[in-house]
Coordinates of N, CA and C in Angstrom, one line a residue:
X1 N -36.2 22.7 -37.9 CA -36.1 22.7 -36.2 C -36.0 23.9 -35.7
X2 N -37.0 24.4 -34.9 CA -36.6 25.6 -34.4 C -35.6 25.5 -33.0
X3 N -35.1 26.8 -32.4 CA -34.4 26.6 -31.4 C -35.0 26.0 -30.0
X4 N -36.2 26.4 -30.0 CA -37.2 25.8 -28.8 C -37.2 24.3 -29.0
X5 N -37.4 23.8 -29.9 CA -37.4 22.2 -30.1 C -35.9 21.7 -29.8
X6 N -35.2 22.6 -30.4 CA -33.8 22.0 -30.1 C -33.5 21.9 -28.4
X7 N -33.6 23.1 -27.9 CA -33.6 23.1 -26.4 C -34.2 22.0 -25.8
X8 N -35.5 21.7 -26.2 CA -36.3 20.6 -25.5 C -35.7 19.3 -25.6
X9 N -35.1 18.8 -26.8 CA -34.2 17.7 -27.3 C -33.1 17.7 -26.2
X10 N -32.4 18.6 -26.3 CA -31.0 18.7 -25.5 C -31.6 18.3 -23.9
X11 N -32.5 19.0 -23.4 CA -33.0 18.9 -22.1 C -33.2 17.4 -21.9
X12 N -34.1 16.8 -23.0 CA -34.5 15.3 -22.7 C -33.4 14.4 -22.9
X13 N -32.3 14.6 -23.5 CA -31.2 13.8 -23.8 C -30.2 14.0 -22.3
X14 N -30.1 15.2 -21.9 CA -29.4 15.3 -20.7 C -30.2 14.7 -19.3
X15 N -31.4 14.7 -19.5 CA -32.3 14.1 -18.5 C -31.8 12.4 -18.4
X16 N -31.9 11.7 -20.0 CA -31.6 10.4 -19.9 C -30.3 9.8 -19.4
X17 N -29.4 11.1 -19.9 CA -27.9 10.7 -19.6 C -27.6 10.6 -18.1
X18 N -28.3 11.5 -17.3 CA -28.3 11.4 -15.8 C -28.7 10.3 -15.3
X19 N -30.0 10.0 -15.8 CA -30.6 8.8 -15.5 C -29.8 7.8 -15.5
X20 N -29.1 7.5 -16.7 CA -28.5 6.4 -17.1 C -27.2 6.2 -16.1
X21 N -26.6 7.5 -15.8 CA -25.4 7.5 -15.1 C -25.8 6.9 -13.4
X22 N -27.0 7.4 -12.9 CA -27.4 7.0 -11.8 C -27.6 5.4 -11.8
X23 N -28.0 4.9 -12.7 CA -28.3 3.3 -12.6 C -27.1 2.6 -12.7
X24 N -26.1 3.1 -13.6 CA -24.9 2.5 -13.8 C -24.0 2.6 -12.4
X25 N -24.1 3.7 -11.6 CA -23.5 3.9 -10.3 C -24.0 3.3 -9.4
X26 N -25.2 2.7 -9.4 CA -26.1 1.8 -8.4 C -25.6 0.5 -8.7
X27 N -25.4 -0.1 -9.6 CA -25.1 -1.7 -9.9 C -24.1 -2.0 -8.9
X28 N -24.3 -3.2 -8.4 CA -23.3 -3.8 -7.3 C -21.9 -4.2 -8.2
X29 N -21.1 -3.9 -7.5 CA -19.7 -4.3 -8.0 C -19.0 -5.7 -7.8
X30 N -18.7 -6.5 -8.6 CA -18.7 -7.9 -8.6 C -16.8 -7.7 -8.7
X31 N -16.3 -8.2 -7.5 CA -14.9 -8.3 -7.6 C -14.4 -9.8 -7.1
X32 N -13.2 -10.1 -7.9 CA -12.7 -11.3 -7.5 C -12.2 -11.4 -6.3
X33 N -12.1 -12.7 -5.5 CA -12.0 -13.1 -4.2 C -10.3 -12.7 -4.0
X34 N -9.9 -12.2 -3.0 CA -8.4 -12.0 -2.5 C -7.6 -13.1 -2.0
X35 N -8.6 -14.2 -1.9 CA -8.2 -15.6 -1.6 C -7.8 -16.5 -2.7
X36 N -8.2 -16.3 -3.9 CA -8.0 -17.1 -5.0 C -6.5 -17.9 -5.1
X37 N -6.7 -19.1 -5.3 CA -5.4 -19.7 -5.3 C -4.6 -20.1 -4.1
X38 N -5.2 -19.8 -2.7 CA -4.6 -20.0 -1.7 C -5.0 -21.5 -1.3
X39 N -4.0 -22.6 -1.3 CA -4.2 -23.9 -0.9 C -4.6 -24.1 0.5
X40 N -5.8 -24.8 0.6 CA -6.4 -25.0 2.0 C -5.3 -25.8 2.9
X41 N -4.6 -26.9 2.3 CA -3.5 -27.6 2.9 C -2.3 -27.5 2.2
X42 N -1.5 -26.6 2.2 CA -0.2 -26.5 1.6 C 0.6 -27.3 2.3
X43 N 1.4 -28.2 1.3 CA 2.4 -29.2 1.8 C 1.8 -30.4 1.8
X44 N 0.5 -30.7 1.8 CA -0.1 -32.0 1.9 C 0.6 -32.8 0.6
X45 N 0.8 -32.5 -0.5 CA 1.3 -33.3 -1.6 C 2.7 -33.9 -1.1
X46 N 3.5 -33.1 -0.4 CA 4.9 -33.7 0.3 C 4.7 -34.4 1.2
X47 N 3.7 -34.7 2.1 CA 3.7 -35.7 3.3 C 2.6 -36.6 2.8
X48 N 2.0 -36.8 1.6 CA 1.0 -38.1 1.3 C 1.8 -39.3 1.5
X49 N 3.0 -39.6 1.3 CA 3.6 -40.8 1.4 C 3.4 -41.6 2.9
X50 N 3.5 -40.5 3.8 CA 3.3 -40.7 5.2 C 2.1 -41.2 5.8
X51 N 1.2 -40.7 5.0 CA -0.3 -41.1 5.2 C -0.6 -42.5 5.4
X52 N -1.1 -43.0 6.7 CA -1.6 -44.3 7.1 C -3.0 -44.4 7.6
X53 N -3.6 -43.3 7.8 CA -4.9 -43.5 8.3 C -6.0 -42.2 7.9
X54 N -7.3 -42.5 7.4 CA -8.3 -41.8 7.2 C -9.3 -42.0 8.0
X55 N -9.8 -41.1 9.0 CA -10.9 -41.3 9.6 C -12.2 -40.3 9.3
X56 N -13.2 -40.8 9.1 CA -14.5 -40.0 8.6 C -15.3 -40.2 9.5
X57 N -15.8 -39.3 10.4 CA -16.9 -39.1 11.3 C -18.1 -38.4 10.6
X58 N -19.2 -38.8 10.9 CA -20.8 -38.6 10.4 C -21.7 -38.6 11.8
X59 N -22.9 -38.1 11.5 CA -23.6 -38.2 12.8 C -24.2 -39.7 13.0
X60 N -24.1 -40.6 12.2 CA -24.3 -42.0 12.6 C -23.1 -42.9 13.3
X61 N -21.8 -42.2 13.2 CA -20.9 -42.9 13.8 C -19.6 -42.6 13.2
X62 N -18.7 -43.4 12.7 CA -17.2 -43.0 12.2 C -16.8 -44.6 11.7
X63 N -15.9 -44.4 10.7 CA -15.1 -45.2 10.1 C -13.8 -45.0 10.0
X64 N -12.8 -45.8 9.7 CA -11.4 -45.8 9.5 C -11.1 -46.6 8.4
X65 N -10.3 -45.9 7.5 CA -9.6 -46.5 6.6 C -8.0 -46.5 6.9
X66 N -7.5 -47.7 6.7 CA -6.0 -47.9 7.2 C -5.1 -48.4 5.7
X67 N -4.0 -48.0 5.8 CA -3.1 -48.4 4.8 C -2.2 -49.8 5.3
X68 N -2.3 -50.7 4.3 CA -1.5 -51.8 4.6 C -0.5 -52.0 3.5
X69 N 0.5 -53.1 3.7 CA 1.2 -53.5 2.5 C 0.5 -53.9 1.1
X70 N -0.7 -54.3 1.4 CA -1.4 -54.8 0.2 C -2.4 -53.7 -0.2
X71 N -2.5 -52.9 0.4 CA -3.5 -51.7 -0.2 C -4.3 -51.0 1.1
X72 N -5.3 -50.4 0.8 CA -6.2 -49.6 1.8 C -7.1 -50.5 2.1
X73 N -7.5 -50.8 3.8 CA -8.6 -51.6 4.2 C -9.5 -50.9 5.2
X74 N -10.8 -51.5 5.2 CA -11.8 -50.7 5.9 C -11.8 -51.5 7.4
X75 N -11.3 -50.7 8.3 CA -11.0 -51.7 9.7 C -12.2 -52.0 10.3
X76 N -13.5 -51.5 10.2 CA -14.5 -51.5 10.8 C -15.2 -53.0 10.2
X77 N -14.8 -53.2 9.0 CA -15.4 -54.4 8.1 C -14.4 -55.6 8.0
X78 N -13.7 -55.6 8.9 CA -12.7 -56.7 9.2 C -11.8 -56.5 8.3
X79 N -11.0 -55.4 7.9 CA -10.0 -55.1 7.1 C -10.4 -55.5 5.6
X80 N -11.5 -55.4 5.1 CA -12.0 -55.7 3.8 C -11.3 -54.5 3.1
X81 N -10.7 -54.9 1.8 CA -10.0 -54.0 0.9 C -11.1 -52.9 0.4
X82 N -10.7 -51.7 0.5 CA -11.6 -50.6 -0.5 C -10.9 -50.3 -1.5
X83 N -11.6 -49.4 -2.4 CA -11.2 -48.9 -3.7 C -10.0 -48.0 -3.4
X84 N -8.8 -48.1 -3.9 CA -7.7 -47.4 -3.9 C -7.7 -46.3 -4.7
X85 N -8.7 -46.3 -5.7 CA -8.8 -45.2 -6.4 C -9.8 -44.1 -5.7
X86 N -10.4 -44.6 -5.2 CA -11.4 -43.5 -4.3 C -10.4 -42.8 -3.1
X87 N -9.4 -43.6 -2.5 CA -8.6 -42.9 -1.7 C -7.6 -42.0 -2.3
X88 N -7.1 -42.3 -3.6 CA -6.4 -41.5 -4.4 C -7.1 -40.1 -4.7
X89 N -8.4 -40.6 -5.0 CA -9.3 -39.2 -5.4 C -9.4 -38.2 -4.3
X90 N -9.6 -38.6 -3.0 CA -9.8 -37.8 -2.0 C -8.6 -37.0 -1.5
X91 N -7.3 -37.9 -1.8 CA -6.0 -37.1 -1.5 C -5.8 -36.1 -2.4
X92 N -6.1 -36.2 -3.7 CA -5.9 -35.4 -4.9 C -6.6 -34.1 -4.5
X93 N -8.1 -34.3 -4.2 CA -8.8 -33.3 -4.0 C -8.5 -32.2 -3.0
X94 N -8.0 -33.1 -1.7 CA -7.6 -32.0 -0.4 C -6.5 -31.5 -1.0
X95 N -5.5 -32.1 -1.6 CA -4.1 -31.5 -1.8 C -4.3 -30.2 -2.7
X96 N -5.5 -30.4 -4.0 CA -5.5 -29.3 -4.7 C -6.5 -28.5 -4.2
X97 N -7.3 -28.4 -3.2 CA -8.3 -27.8 -2.5 C -7.8 -26.1 -2.4
X98 N -8.4 -25.4 -3.3 CA -8.1 -23.7 -3.0 C -9.4 -23.0 -2.4
X99 N -8.7 -22.2 -1.5 CA -9.7 -21.2 -0.7 C -10.2 -20.1 -1.8
X100 N -11.5 -20.2 -1.9 CA -12.2 -19.2 -2.7 C -12.8 -17.8 -2.3
X101 N -13.4 -18.4 -1.1 CA -14.1 -17.1 -0.4 C -14.3 -17.4 0.8
X102 N -14.0 -16.3 1.9 CA -14.1 -16.8 3.2 C -15.7 -16.4 3.5
X103 N -16.1 -17.1 4.4 CA -17.4 -17.1 4.9 C -17.7 -16.7 6.3
X104 N -18.8 -17.4 7.0 CA -18.8 -16.9 8.7 C -18.0 -17.4 9.4
X105 N -17.5 -16.5 10.5 CA -16.8 -17.1 11.9 C -17.7 -17.0 13.0
X106 N -19.1 -17.2 12.7 CA -20.3 -17.2 13.9 C -20.5 -18.5 14.0
X107 N -20.2 -19.1 15.1 CA -20.7 -20.6 15.2 C -22.3 -21.0 15.2
X108 N -23.1 -20.1 15.4 CA -24.5 -20.1 15.2 C -24.7 -20.2 14.0
X109 N -23.9 -19.9 13.0 CA -24.3 -19.7 11.5 C -23.5 -20.9 10.7
X110 N -22.9 -21.5 11.5 CA -22.2 -22.8 10.8 C -23.2 -23.9 10.0
X111 N -24.5 -24.0 11.0 CA -25.5 -25.0 10.7 C -26.1 -24.9 9.1
X112 N -26.2 -23.3 8.8 CA -26.6 -23.1 7.7 C -25.6 -23.6 6.5
X113 N -24.4 -23.9 6.6 CA -23.6 -24.3 5.6 C -23.3 -26.0 6.1
X114 N -24.1 -26.5 6.9 CA -23.8 -27.9 7.2 C -22.2 -28.1 7.8
X115 N -22.1 -27.3 8.7 CA -20.6 -27.3 9.2 C -20.4 -27.4 10.7
X116 N -21.6 -28.2 11.5 CA -21.5 -28.2 12.8 C -20.8 -29.4 13.0
X117 N -19.9 -29.8 13.9 CA -19.1 -31.0 14.2 C -20.4 -32.1 14.4
X118 N -20.1 -33.6 14.0 CA -21.3 -34.2 14.1 C -21.0 -35.0 15.8
X119 N -19.8 -34.8 16.3 CA -19.5 -35.2 17.6 C -20.3 -34.3 18.8
X120 N -20.7 -33.1 18.3 CA -21.3 -32.1 19.1 C -22.9 -32.1 18.7
X121 N -23.2 -32.7 17.5 CA -24.9 -32.5 17.2 C -25.1 -33.9 16.5
X122 N -26.1 -34.5 17.0 CA -26.7 -35.7 16.4 C -27.4 -35.6 14.9
X123 N -27.8 -34.1 14.7 CA -28.2 -33.9 13.4 C -27.7 -33.3 12.4
X124 N -26.3 -33.4 12.8 CA -25.4 -32.5 11.8 C -25.3 -33.2 10.7
X125 N -25.1 -32.7 9.5 CA -24.9 -33.4 8.0 C -23.6 -33.1 7.9
X126 N -22.6 -32.7 8.5 CA -21.2 -32.6 8.2 C -20.4 -33.9 8.3
X127 N -19.4 -33.8 7.7 CA -18.7 -34.8 7.8 C -17.2 -34.5 8.2
X128 N -16.5 -34.9 9.3 CA -15.4 -34.8 9.6 C -14.3 -35.8 9.0
X129 N -13.2 -35.1 8.4 CA -12.3 -35.9 7.8 C -10.8 -35.7 8.4
X130 N -10.2 -36.8 8.9 CA -8.9 -36.7 9.3 C -7.9 -37.7 8.7
X131 N -6.8 -37.0 8.1 CA -5.7 -37.7 7.7 C -4.5 -37.5 8.5
X132 N -3.9 -39.0 8.9 CA -3.2 -39.0 10.0 C -2.0 -39.9 9.6
X133 N -0.7 -39.7 10.0 CA 0.5 -40.5 9.5 C 0.7 -41.5 10.8
X134 N 1.9 -42.2 10.5 CA 2.0 -43.5 11.5 C 2.4 -43.1 12.7
X135 N 3.0 -41.6 12.7 CA 3.5 -41.1 14.2 C 2.2 -40.7 14.9
X136 N 0.7 -40.8 14.1 CA -0.1 -40.0 15.0 C -0.4 -38.4 14.8
X137 N 0.7 -37.9 14.0 CA 0.6 -36.4 13.5 C -0.8 -36.3 12.4
X138 N -1.4 -35.2 12.8 CA -2.6 -35.2 11.8 C -2.0 -34.1 10.5
X139 N -2.1 -34.9 9.5 CA -1.8 -34.0 8.1 C -2.8 -33.2 7.6
X140 N -4.0 -33.3 7.8 CA -5.0 -32.7 7.5 C -6.3 -32.9 8.2
X141 N -7.1 -31.9 8.5 CA -8.4 -32.3 9.4 C -9.5 -31.1 9.0
X142 N -10.6 -31.5 8.5 CA -11.6 -30.4 8.4 C -13.0 -31.2 8.3
X143 N -13.9 -30.1 8.6 CA -15.5 -30.5 8.6 C -15.8 -30.2 7.0
X144 N -16.5 -31.1 6.4 CA -17.0 -31.0 5.0 C -18.6 -30.7 5.1
X145 N -19.1 -29.7 4.4 CA -20.3 -29.2 4.6 C -21.2 -28.9 3.1
X146 N -21.8 -28.2 3.2 CA -22.8 -28.3 1.7 C -21.8 -28.1 0.5
X147 N -22.3 -28.6 -0.6 CA -21.5 -28.4 -2.0 C -22.3 -27.2 -2.5
X148 N -21.6 -26.4 -3.3 CA -22.0 -25.3 -4.0 C -21.7 -25.8 -5.6
X149 N -22.6 -26.0 -6.3 CA -22.8 -26.8 -7.6 C -22.1 -25.9 -8.7
X150 N -21.6 -24.5 -8.4 CA -21.3 -24.0 -9.4 C -20.4 -22.8 -9.0
X151 N -19.3 -22.7 -9.7 CA -18.4 -21.4 -9.3 C -18.1 -20.5 -10.5
X152 N -18.9 -20.8 -11.5 CA -18.8 -20.2 -12.9 C -17.8 -21.0 -13.7
X153 N -17.7 -22.2 -13.5 CA -17.2 -23.3 -14.4 C -17.8 -24.7 -14.4
X154 N -17.1 -25.4 -14.8 CA -17.4 -26.9 -14.6 C -17.3 -27.6 -13.0
X155 N -16.4 -26.9 -12.4 CA -16.1 -27.6 -11.2 C -16.9 -27.0 -10.1
X156 N -17.5 -27.4 -9.3 CA -18.2 -26.6 -8.1 C -17.4 -26.5 -7.0
X157 N -18.1 -26.3 -6.0 CA -17.1 -26.0 -4.4 C -18.0 -26.5 -3.4
X158 N -17.1 -26.5 -2.4 CA -17.6 -26.9 -1.2 C -17.4 -26.2 0.1
X159 N -18.1 -26.0 0.8 CA -18.0 -25.3 2.2 C -17.4 -26.0 3.4
X160 N -16.3 -25.7 3.7 CA -15.3 -26.3 4.9 C -15.3 -25.5 6.1
X161 N -14.9 -26.2 7.1 CA -14.1 -25.6 8.1 C -13.0 -26.5 8.5
X162 N -11.7 -25.7 8.5 CA -10.5 -26.3 8.5 C -10.3 -26.3 10.1
X163 N -9.2 -27.3 10.4 CA -8.9 -27.4 12.1 C -8.4 -26.4 12.5
X164 N -8.5 -25.7 13.7 CA -8.0 -24.3 14.3 C -8.2 -23.2 13.6
X165 N -9.3 -23.2 12.9 CA -9.8 -22.0 12.1 C -11.3 -21.9 12.2
X166 N -11.6 -20.7 12.9 CA -13.0 -20.3 13.2 C -13.7 -19.9 11.6
X167 N -13.0 -19.5 10.7 CA -13.4 -18.9 9.7 C -14.1 -20.2 8.6
X168 N -15.2 -20.2 8.2 CA -15.9 -21.1 7.3 C -15.2 -20.8 6.0
X169 N -14.9 -21.6 5.1 CA -14.3 -21.2 3.7 C -15.4 -21.8 2.6
X170 N -15.4 -21.2 1.2 CA -15.9 -21.8 0.1 C -14.6 -22.1 -0.7
X171 N -14.4 -23.7 -0.9 CA -13.3 -23.9 -1.5 C -13.5 -24.7 -2.8
X172 N -12.5 -25.0 -3.6 CA -12.7 -25.3 -5.1 C -12.9 -27.2 -4.7
X173 N -13.4 -27.6 -5.8 CA -13.7 -28.9 -5.8 C -15.0 -29.5 -4.9
X174 N -15.6 -30.6 -5.5 CA -16.9 -30.9 -4.7 C -16.2 -32.4 -4.1
X175 N -16.4 -32.2 -2.8 CA -15.8 -33.3 -1.8 C -16.9 -33.8 -1.3
X176 N -17.0 -35.1 -1.3 CA -18.2 -36.0 -0.7 C -17.4 -37.2 -0.1
X177 N -16.9 -37.3 1.0 CA -16.2 -38.4 1.7 C -17.2 -39.6 1.9
X178 N -18.6 -39.4 1.7 CA -19.5 -40.5 1.7 C -19.6 -40.8 3.7
X179 N -20.8 -41.7 3.8 CA -20.9 -42.0 5.2 C -21.3 -43.5 5.2
X180 N -21.3 -44.2 4.3 CA -21.4 -45.5 4.5 C -20.4 -46.6 3.9
X181 N -20.3 -47.7 4.3 CA -19.1 -48.6 3.9 C -19.1 -48.9 2.7
X182 N -20.3 -48.9 1.8 CA -20.2 -49.1 0.6 C -19.8 -48.2 -0.3
X183 N -19.8 -47.1 0.1 CA -18.9 -45.8 -0.7 C -17.4 -46.1 -1.0
X184 N -17.2 -47.0 0.0 CA -15.5 -47.4 -0.1 C -15.0 -48.9 -0.4
X185 N -16.0 -49.5 0.0 CA -15.5 -50.9 -0.2 C -15.4 -51.5 -1.7
X186 N -14.5 -52.5 -1.9 CA -14.3 -53.0 -3.1 C -15.5 -53.8 -3.6
X187 N -16.2 -53.6 -4.7 CA -17.4 -54.4 -4.9 C -17.2 -55.9 -5.6
X188 N -15.9 -55.8 -6.3 CA -16.0 -57.4 -6.9 C -15.5 -58.3 -5.8
X189 N -16.1 -59.5 -6.0 CA -15.9 -60.5 -4.9 C -14.7 -61.6 -5.6
X190 N -14.7 -61.8 -6.4 CA -13.7 -62.8 -7.2 C -13.9 -62.5 -8.8
X191 N -12.6 -62.8 -9.4 CA -12.6 -62.7 -10.7 C -12.0 -64.2 -11.2
X192 N -12.6 -64.8 -11.9 CA -12.6 -66.2 -12.4 C -12.3 -66.0 -13.8
X193 N -11.2 -66.6 -14.2 CA -10.9 -66.5 -15.9 C -11.5 -67.5 -16.3

């Protein structure tokens, strides 16, 4: 190998090294969220025994689930019993819900995440969920929007807007409170042995 060939080879190698460096420098940097692990409703677990009423509002109306001595009932269906497991599932999901990533604060962009209050817009796909105790105090209130089906794990996420917060959030867990009575009512009518 002559010195001229060696100089050309070094020049080509240097050119490739510079090109590779520029490509690596222009790659987007992926950082984890600063908000990972912050509960959306801190302290909800301690107050869960005070819970007496769950109200869910959607574009077609609203319904109320009420706690009684015999279990939970659907008020708008003449106090027909609801599936207690679904009540427990909703409470667990809300109490474990963690903020993953802040989204928009602009009201005009809430519609993209299905976070427009259904009482303000007849076409809204959001569901407003309110948990209230016997004294009428709100334990948790949020608008539930679109679901995000993957967060890099088997569990997906949901876009929400918390009460008294203009910041929309992506939170852990797939929360779907339903908008029909059949999503909540007990299905078995009788059990004859």
